[in-house]
Coordinates of C-alpha atoms and ligand atoms in Angstrom, one line a residue:
X1 CA -18.2 -22.7 66.9
X2 CA -16.3 -20.4 69.4
X3 CA -12.8 -19.2 69.0
X4 CA -10.6 -21.3 66.7
X5 CA -12.7 -24.4 67.1
X6 CA -13.3 -26.0 63.7
X7 CA -14.2 -29.3 62.2
X8 CA -11.1 -30.6 60.3
X9 CA -11.0 -32.7 57.1
X10 CA -11.4 -35.9 59.2
X11 CA -14.6 -34.6 60.6
X12 CA -13.1 -34.1 64.1
X13 CA -13.0 -31.1 66.4
X14 CA -9.8 -29.1 66.4
X15 CA -9.0 -26.4 68.9
X16 CA -6.1 -24.1 68.2
X17 CA -5.0 -26.4 65.4
X18 CA -4.9 -29.5 67.7
X19 CA -7.4 -32.3 67.5
X20 CA -9.4 -32.6 70.7
X21 CA -8.8 -36.4 70.7
X22 CA -5.1 -35.8 70.6
X23 CA -5.3 -33.4 73.6
X24 CA -7.3 -36.0 75.5
X25 CA -4.8 -38.8 74.7
X26 CA -1.8 -36.6 75.7
X27 CA -3.1 -34.9 78.8
X28 CA -6.0 -37.1 79.9
X29 CA -9.5 -36.2 80.8
X30 CA -11.3 -34.2 82.2
X31 CA -9.2 -31.5 80.6
X32 CA -9.6 -27.8 80.5
X33 CA -8.5 -26.5 77.2
X34 CA -7.6 -22.8 76.8
X35 CA -7.8 -21.4 73.2
X36 CA -5.2 -18.6 73.2
X37 CA -6.3 -17.1 70.0
X38 CA -9.9 -16.8 71.1
X39 CA -8.7 -14.8 74.1
X40 CA -6.4 -12.7 71.8
X41 CA -9.4 -11.9 69.5
X42 CA -11.6 -10.8 72.5
X43 CA -8.9 -8.6 74.0
X44 CA -8.3 -6.9 70.6
X45 CA -12.1 -6.3 70.2
X46 CA -12.2 -4.6 73.6
X47 CA -9.1 -2.6 72.9
X48 CA -10.3 -1.5 69.5
X49 CA -13.7 -0.6 70.9
X50 CA -12.2 1.5 73.6
X51 CA -9.7 3.2 71.3
X52 CA -12.6 4.1 69.0
X53 CA -14.8 5.5 71.8
X54 CA -12.6 7.1 74.5
X55 CA -9.3 9.0 74.5
X56 CA -7.8 7.8 77.8
X57 CA -8.5 4.3 78.9
X58 CA -7.2 1.1 80.5
X59 CA -8.6 -2.3 80.0
X60 CA -8.3 -4.6 83.0
X61 CA -8.9 -8.3 83.1
X62 CA -10.9 -9.6 86.1
X63 CA -8.7 -12.4 87.4
X64 CA -11.5 -14.1 89.3
X65 CA -12.7 -15.5 86.1
X66 CA -9.5 -17.5 85.5
X67 CA -6.1 -17.0 86.9
X68 CA -2.9 -19.0 87.0
X69 CA 0.7 -17.9 87.1
X70 CA 1.1 -18.6 83.4
X71 CA -2.1 -16.8 82.5
X72 CA -1.0 -13.8 84.5
X73 CA 2.1 -13.8 82.5
X74 CA 0.1 -13.7 79.3
X75 CA -2.2 -11.0 80.5
X76 CA 0.8 -8.9 81.4
X77 CA 2.2 -9.3 77.8
X78 CA -1.0 -7.7 76.5
X79 CA -0.4 -4.6 78.7
X80 CA -3.7 -5.2 80.5
X81 CA -4.4 -4.2 84.1
X82 CA -5.6 -6.9 86.5
X83 CA -8.5 -6.9 88.9
X84 CA -7.6 -9.0 91.9
X85 CA -9.7 -9.8 94.9
X86 CA -7.5 -11.7 97.3
X87 CA -4.0 -12.1 98.6
X88 CA -4.0 -15.3 96.7
X89 CA -4.8 -13.7 93.4
X90 CA -2.1 -11.0 94.1
X91 CA 0.4 -13.7 94.9
X92 CA -0.5 -15.8 91.8
X93 CA -0.1 -12.7 89.6
X94 CA 3.2 -11.7 91.1
X95 CA 4.5 -15.3 90.6
X96 CA 3.5 -14.9 87.0
X97 CA 5.6 -11.7 86.8
X98 CA 2.6 -9.4 86.6
X99 CA 3.5 -5.8 87.5
X100 CA 1.8 -4.9 90.8
X101 CA 1.3 -1.3 89.7
X102 CA -1.2 -2.5 87.1
X103 CA -3.3 -4.4 89.7
X104 CA -6.5 -3.1 91.2
X105 CA -7.5 -4.7 94.5
X106 CA -11.2 -5.3 95.0
X107 CA -13.3 -7.0 97.6
X108 CA -15.9 -6.3 100.2
X109 CA -13.9 -7.7 103.1
X110 CA -10.2 -7.6 102.5
X111 CA -8.3 -8.6 105.6
X112 CA -5.7 -6.4 107.3
X113 CA -3.1 -9.0 106.2
X114 CA -4.2 -8.7 102.6
X115 CA -4.3 -4.9 102.7
X116 CA -0.8 -4.9 104.2
X117 CA 0.4 -7.4 101.6
X118 CA -1.1 -5.3 98.8
X119 CA 0.6 -2.1 100.1
X120 CA 3.9 -3.9 100.6
X121 CA 4.1 -5.2 97.0
X122 CA 2.8 -1.9 95.6
X123 CA -0.6 -2.7 94.2
X124 CA -1.7 0.1 91.9
X125 CA -5.2 0.9 93.3
X126 CA -7.0 -0.4 96.3
X127 CA -10.8 -0.2 95.7
X128 CA -12.3 0.8 99.0
X129 CA -15.6 -0.9 99.5
X130 CA -17.0 0.7 102.6
X131 CA -16.4 3.5 105.2
X132 CA -15.2 0.8 107.6
X133 CA -12.6 -0.4 105.2
X134 CA -11.5 3.2 104.5
X135 CA -10.6 3.5 108.1
X136 CA -8.9 0.1 108.2
X137 CA -6.8 1.0 105.1
X138 CA -5.8 4.4 106.5
X139 CA -4.5 2.6 109.6
X140 CA -2.6 -0.1 107.6
X141 CA -1.1 2.6 105.3
X142 CA -0.2 4.8 108.2
X143 CA 1.5 1.9 110.0
X144 CA 3.6 1.3 106.8
X145 CA 4.3 5.0 106.4
X146 CA 2.8 4.9 102.9
X147 CA 0.2 6.9 101.0
X148 CA -1.9 4.5 98.9
X149 CA -3.9 5.4 95.8
X150 CA -7.6 4.4 96.1
X151 CA -10.9 4.3 94.3
X152 CA -14.2 4.1 96.1
X153 CA -16.7 1.4 95.0
X154 CA -20.2 2.8 94.9
X155 CA -23.5 1.0 94.5
X156 CA -25.4 3.0 92.0
X157 CA -28.8 1.6 92.6
X158 CA -28.8 -0.3 89.3
X159 CA -28.5 -4.0 89.2
X160 CA -28.2 -6.0 86.1
X161 CA -28.4 -9.7 85.7
X162 CA -28.5 -11.4 82.3
X163 CA -31.1 -9.5 80.3
X164 CA -32.9 -8.0 83.3
X165 CA -31.9 -4.8 85.1
X166 CA -33.6 -3.1 88.0
X167 CA -33.2 0.4 89.4
X168 CA -33.7 0.7 93.1
X169 CA -33.3 3.6 95.4
X170 CA -31.4 1.7 98.1
X171 CA -29.6 -1.2 96.7
X172 CA -29.4 -4.2 99.0
X173 CA -25.9 -5.3 98.3
X174 CA -22.9 -6.3 100.4
X175 CA -20.7 -4.5 97.9
X176 CA -19.9 -0.8 97.8
X177 CA -21.2 2.4 99.3
X178 CA -24.7 3.4 98.1
X179 CA -25.0 6.6 96.1
X180 CA -28.4 6.9 97.7
X181 CA -28.8 9.5 100.5
X182 CA -25.4 11.0 99.8
X183 CA -23.5 8.1 101.4
X184 CA -20.9 7.7 98.7
X185 CA -20.3 11.4 98.6
X186 CA -19.8 11.5 102.4
X187 CA -17.2 8.7 102.2
X188 CA -15.4 10.4 99.3
X189 CA -15.2 13.6 101.3
X190 CA -13.9 11.7 104.3
X191 CA -11.3 10.0 102.2
X192 CA -10.0 13.4 101.1
X193 CA -9.2 14.2 104.7
X194 CA -7.2 11.1 105.4
X195 CA -3.4 11.5 105.2
X196 CA -2.5 8.0 104.1
X197 CA -4.9 7.4 101.2
X198 CA -5.0 9.4 97.9
X199 CA -8.4 9.4 96.3
X200 CA -8.1 8.9 92.6
X201 CA -11.5 7.8 91.3
X202 CA -14.7 5.9 91.7
X203 CA -15.8 2.4 90.6
X204 CA -19.1 0.6 90.0
X205 CA -19.8 -3.0 88.9
X206 CA -23.5 -3.7 88.3
X207 CA -23.7 -7.4 87.5
X208 CA -22.5 -10.1 85.3
X209 CA -23.6 -11.6 81.9
X210 CA -25.3 -8.4 80.9
X211 CA -26.8 -8.8 77.5
X212 CA -28.1 -5.3 77.0
X213 CA -26.1 -2.0 77.0
X214 CA -28.8 0.0 78.8
X215 CA -27.7 -0.5 82.4
X216 CA -24.2 0.6 81.5
X217 CA -25.7 3.7 79.8
X218 CA -27.6 4.4 83.0
X219 CA -24.8 4.0 85.4
X220 CA -22.2 6.3 83.7
X221 CA -24.2 9.5 84.3
X222 CA -24.8 8.6 87.9
X223 CA -21.1 8.3 88.5
X224 CA -20.4 11.6 86.6
X225 CA -23.0 13.3 88.8
X226 CA -21.1 12.0 91.9
X227 CA -17.9 13.5 90.5
X228 CA -19.6 16.8 89.9
X229 CA -21.0 16.9 93.4
X230 CA -17.6 16.2 94.9
X231 CA -16.1 18.9 92.8
X232 CA -18.8 21.3 93.9
X233 CA -18.6 20.5 97.6
X234 CA -14.9 19.8 98.0
X235 CA -13.3 21.5 95.0
X236 CA -11.7 18.2 93.9
X237 CA -12.0 16.7 90.5
X238 CA -11.4 13.0 90.3
X239 CA -9.9 11.7 87.0
X240 CA -10.5 8.0 87.1
X241 CA -13.7 6.1 86.5
X242 CA -14.1 2.3 86.4
X243 CA -17.4 0.9 85.1
X244 CA -16.6 -2.7 86.1
X245 CA -17.1 -5.8 84.1
X246 CA -20.2 -7.8 83.4
X247 CA -20.0 -8.1 79.6
X248 CA -21.7 -11.2 78.3
X249 CA -20.4 -14.4 76.7
X250 CA -22.2 -16.8 74.5
X251 CA -23.1 -20.1 76.2
X252 CA -25.9 -21.5 74.1
X253 CA -28.2 -19.3 72.0
X254 CA -27.9 -15.9 73.6
X255 CA -27.6 -13.0 71.3
X256 CA -24.6 -11.0 72.4
X257 CA -24.4 -7.4 71.2
X258 CA -21.0 -6.7 69.6
X259 CA -18.4 -5.3 72.1
X260 CA -18.0 -2.2 69.9
X261 CA -21.7 -1.5 70.3
X262 CA -21.8 -1.9 74.1
X263 CA -18.6 0.0 74.7
X264 CA -19.7 2.7 72.2
X265 CA -23.1 3.1 73.9
X266 CA -21.4 3.3 77.3
X267 CA -18.8 5.8 76.2
X268 CA -21.3 8.0 74.5
X269 CA -23.5 8.1 77.6
X270 CA -20.4 9.0 79.6
X271 CA -19.4 11.7 77.2
X272 CA -22.9 13.3 77.2
X273 CA -23.0 13.2 81.0
X274 CA -19.5 14.8 81.2
X275 CA -20.6 17.6 78.9
X276 CA -23.8 18.2 80.8
X277 CA -22.2 18.3 84.2
X278 CA -19.1 20.0 82.8
X279 CA -16.8 17.4 84.3
X280 CA -13.5 16.7 82.5
X281 CA -13.5 13.4 80.7
X282 CA -12.0 10.9 83.2
X283 CA -9.7 8.0 82.3
X284 CA -12.1 5.1 81.7
X285 CA -11.4 1.7 83.1
X286 CA -13.3 -1.5 82.2
X287 CA -12.7 -4.8 83.8
X288 CA -14.3 -7.7 82.0
X289 CA -13.6 -11.3 83.1
X290 CA -16.1 -13.6 81.4
X291 CA -16.2 -11.8 78.1
X292 CA -12.5 -12.2 77.6
X293 CA -12.1 -15.9 78.7
X294 CA -15.4 -17.8 78.7
X295 CA -15.5 -18.7 75.1
X296 CA -11.8 -19.4 75.1
X297 CA -12.4 -22.5 77.3
X298 CA -13.5 -25.9 76.3
X299 CA -13.7 -28.9 78.7
X300 CA -13.0 -32.4 77.4
X301 CA -14.5 -35.4 79.2
X302 CA -14.5 -39.1 78.6
X303 CA -17.9 -40.8 78.6
X304 CA -18.3 -43.7 81.0
X305 CA -21.7 -45.2 82.0
X306 CA -24.6 -44.7 79.6
X307 CA -28.0 -45.6 81.0
X308 CA -31.4 -45.4 79.4
X309 CA -34.5 -45.3 81.5
X310 CA -37.2 -46.2 79.0
X311 CA -39.7 -43.4 78.5
X312 CA -37.8 -41.1 80.9
X313 CA -34.3 -40.2 79.7
X314 CA -30.9 -41.4 78.8
X315 CA -28.0 -40.5 81.2
X316 CA -24.6 -40.2 79.7
X317 CA -22.1 -39.9 82.6
X318 CA -18.7 -38.4 82.1
X319 CA -15.5 -38.4 84.2
X320 CA -16.0 -34.8 85.5
X321 CA -18.9 -32.8 86.6
X322 CA -19.9 -30.3 89.3
X323 CA -16.4 -30.1 90.8
X324 CA -14.9 -28.8 87.6
X325 CA -18.1 -27.0 86.5
X326 CA -20.2 -25.8 89.5
X327 CA -22.1 -23.3 87.4
X328 CA -25.0 -25.6 86.4
X329 CA -25.8 -26.5 90.0
X330 CA -25.2 -22.9 91.2
X331 CA -26.8 -20.8 88.5
X332 CA -28.7 -23.2 86.4
X333 CA -26.3 -22.3 83.6
X334 CA -26.7 -24.0 80.2
X335 CA -24.1 -25.3 77.9
X336 CA -23.5 -26.8 74.4
X337 CA -21.8 -30.2 74.1
X338 CA -20.6 -32.3 71.2
X339 CA -18.7 -35.5 70.5
X340 CA -15.5 -34.2 69.0
X341 CA -14.6 -37.3 67.1
X342 CA -18.0 -37.9 65.7
X343 CA -19.0 -34.5 64.4
X344 CA -20.2 -35.8 61.0
X345 CA -22.7 -38.2 62.5
X346 CA -26.3 -36.9 62.7
X347 CA -27.4 -35.8 66.2
X348 CA -30.4 -38.0 66.7
X349 CA -30.6 -38.5 70.5
X350 CA -31.4 -36.1 73.3
X351 CA -29.5 -37.2 76.4
X352 CA -28.6 -35.8 79.8
X353 CA -24.9 -35.4 80.3
X354 CA -24.3 -36.1 84.0
X355 CA -21.2 -35.8 86.1
X356 CA -19.5 -38.4 88.3
X357 CA -20.1 -36.7 91.6
X358 CA -22.4 -37.9 94.4
X359 CA -25.3 -35.6 93.9
X360 CA -28.4 -35.9 91.7
X361 CA -28.0 -32.3 90.7
X362 CA -24.6 -33.0 89.2
X363 CA -25.6 -32.5 85.6
X364 CA -23.6 -30.7 82.9
X365 CA -26.1 -30.5 80.1
X366 CA -29.7 -31.3 80.7
X367 CA -30.9 -31.9 77.1
X368 CA -27.9 -32.4 74.7
X369 CA -28.7 -33.4 71.2
X370 CA -25.9 -35.8 70.2
X371 CA -25.3 -38.8 68.0
X372 CA -25.9 -42.1 69.8
X373 CA -23.3 -41.9 72.7
X374 CA -21.2 -44.9 73.8
X375 CA -18.9 -45.5 76.7
X376 CA -15.4 -44.4 75.7
X377 CA -16.6 -41.5 73.5
X378 CA -14.9 -38.1 74.0
X379 CA -17.4 -35.3 74.9
X380 CA -16.7 -31.6 74.7
X381 CA -18.5 -28.8 76.6
X382 CA -18.0 -25.3 75.2
X383 CA -17.7 -21.8 76.9
X384 CA -16.0 -23.2 80.0
X385 CA -13.2 -20.6 80.3
X386 CA -14.7 -18.3 83.0
X387 CA -15.5 -19.3 86.5
X388 CA -14.8 -23.0 85.9
X389 CA -11.2 -23.7 86.9
X390 CA -11.3 -20.8 89.3
X391 CA -14.4 -22.2 91.1
X392 CA -13.3 -25.9 90.8
X393 CA -13.3 -28.0 94.0
X394 CA -12.0 -31.4 95.2
X395 CA -15.5 -32.6 96.0
X396 CA -15.5 -36.4 96.5
X397 CA -11.7 -36.1 96.7
X398 CA -11.4 -36.1 93.0
X399 CA -8.2 -34.4 91.7
X400 CA -8.8 -31.2 89.7
X401 CA -8.2 -31.5 85.9
X402 CA -5.2 -30.2 84.1
X403 CA -5.4 -26.9 82.1
X404 CA -3.6 -26.8 78.7
X405 CA -3.3 -23.9 76.4
X406 CA -3.4 -24.4 72.6
X407 CA -2.3 -22.2 69.8
X408 CA -1.2 -22.8 66.2
X409 CA -1.1 -26.5 66.6
X410 CA 0.9 -26.5 69.8
X411 CA -0.3 -27.4 73.3
X412 CA 1.3 -26.6 76.6
X413 CA 0.4 -27.2 80.2
X414 CA -0.8 -24.2 82.3
X415 CA -1.8 -26.3 85.3
X416 CA -0.8 -29.9 85.9
X417 CA -3.5 -32.4 86.8
X418 CA -3.7 -32.9 90.5
X419 CA -2.6 -36.3 91.9
X420 CA -3.9 -38.3 94.9
X421 CA -0.8 -37.2 96.7
X422 CA -1.8 -33.5 96.1
X423 CA -5.2 -34.3 97.8
X424 CA -3.6 -35.4 101.0
X425 CA -0.6 -33.0 101.0
X426 CA -2.1 -30.7 103.7
X427 CA -3.8 -33.4 105.7
X428 CA -2.5 -34.3 109.1
X429 CA -3.5 -37.2 111.3
X430 CA -3.6 -36.2 115.0
X431 CA -1.3 -38.6 116.9
X432 CA -4.1 -40.0 119.1
X433 CA -6.0 -41.1 116.0
X434 CA -3.1 -43.0 114.4
X435 CA -2.9 -46.8 114.5
X436 CA -0.1 -47.8 116.8
X437 CA 1.6 -49.4 113.8
X438 CA 1.5 -46.0 111.9
X439 CA 3.0 -44.2 114.9
X440 CA 5.8 -46.7 115.0
X441 CA 6.3 -46.0 111.3
X442 CA 5.8 -49.6 110.2
X443 CA 2.5 -49.1 108.3
X444 CA 2.5 -50.6 104.9
X445 CA 2.7 -47.6 102.5
X446 CA 0.3 -47.3 99.6
X447 CA 2.1 -47.4 96.3
X448 CA 1.6 -44.4 94.1
X449 CA 1.9 -44.7 90.4
X450 CA 3.7 -42.3 88.1
X451 CA 0.3 -40.6 87.6
X452 CA -0.1 -40.2 91.3
X453 CA -3.0 -42.6 91.3
X454 CA -2.9 -44.9 94.3
X455 CA -2.5 -48.6 93.4
X456 CA -3.5 -51.5 95.5
X457 CA -0.4 -52.8 97.1
X458 CA 0.9 -56.3 96.7
X459 CA -1.2 -57.3 99.7
X460 CA -4.2 -56.8 97.4
X461 CA -5.9 -54.0 99.3
Ligands
LLP1 N1 -15.3 -6.4 88.5 C1 -15.9 -6.7 89.7 C2 -15.8 -5.7 90.8 C3 -16.6 -7.9 89.8 O1 -17.2 -8.1 91.0 C4 -16.7 -8.8 88.8 C5 -17.3 -10.1 88.9 C6 -16.0 -8.5 87.5 C7 -15.4 -7.3 87.4 C8 -16.0 -9.4 86.4 O2 -17.3 -9.7 85.9 P1 -17.5 -10.4 84.5 O3 -17.0 -9.5 83.4 O4 -16.7 -11.7 84.5 O5 -18.9 -10.7 84.5 N2 -19.2 -16.8 89.5 C9 -20.2 -16.1 88.7 C10 -19.8 -14.7 88.3 C11 -19.4 -13.9 89.5 C12 -18.9 -12.5 89.1 C13 -18.5 -11.7 90.3 N3 -17.9 -10.5 90.0 C14 -20.5 -17.0 87.4 O6 -19.9 -18.0 87.3 O7 -21.3 -16.6 86.6

């Protein structure tokens, strides 16, 4: 079981020392549960691996995986940097008290407003993604009378997805400036000429859920070669190198190499390349998202309708689905599930755990082996900490679940459950579309319960 999940003496699932059933009763379902200690362990593993393999380094957390104000506050406490990709992520982190100097601002199409905001608050590094953006940033910085530290994101011609990687001459990607044909080198040289940007380093991110260290070992020498070329042609030695994120997490049966092994392999490839090219060892940055938070997340659902189609399959429908976990529909992701309150019962039935949203593709686990499932059972899905809450939607106008964090027997809310009122908060009815009675302000209001759920009014609507 991931993180601090364990089966307690009553045969029930406990997360961070709190029974899953108790969390569901206290906070309702669906519920995202964040296991703080699991995150702590993963951060320590990365920090220890980096400390063992490289002298000067900084671990960043990729906020796109999961970010709230509270979580930004926790990440700040660990002394990590933060990879942010939008004005909204910068704002969220600032609201959580995260120091802007430790933020690194990524994105292939940052708007002028976002760049201006980033410079105004003092984001640590802007990662320039294209020649076009370099010019835009120069203008924004000049208009502010600032000189802003930057990295250049390069596309190294190596792409890694799960256990595959491919090397291509010209990488077809919307991200970064290709190394191929000297394009990245040319943009670096141009950056050196611009008065309002200060070129500090280069960055590459080659994919996500990478199960094999090889692509990391291939990319490091390519970036070192770029640094060597720049030194040769412009006499400038850059001191910062970010090799991105992409480290894998365990969803089902994947074999994940230990962090120490992947980071060690990457660092030794980097060291060898630095030696060979006689480039001084740069400060190394890594920016994992998924590897730090995926396994710290568990989603709790309540089972509703169960339906067996004889000879075909049994559908077990839960009170969440693709709006809180879009990864199955988007990436054919696979997950493990269990019945937290019935862990001692033998798993004898293969069922399809389906969501409650209006799409046939709304499935959470295609073939889950569980004890016989009944309406009212609690169901847990593991490894839901990365790209779940951050990608959640209000499809079908279903309020997004709450997020709670658990540690040492204590649970606290990170994000409140949305209410019906939240769903319509930004909606407006153009005056011509209103019923005359509404315009006159005499429409019968819909009562809203303490939970924010609309109740039929006395008129019995
Ligand atoms: N750095 C950069 C520049 C990135 O683009 C990403 C992820 C990361 C770091 C963090 O990658 P990680 O360590 O989490 O793999 N929504 C997809 C994942 C998209 C990842 C995008 N970039 C999913 O749910 O699998």
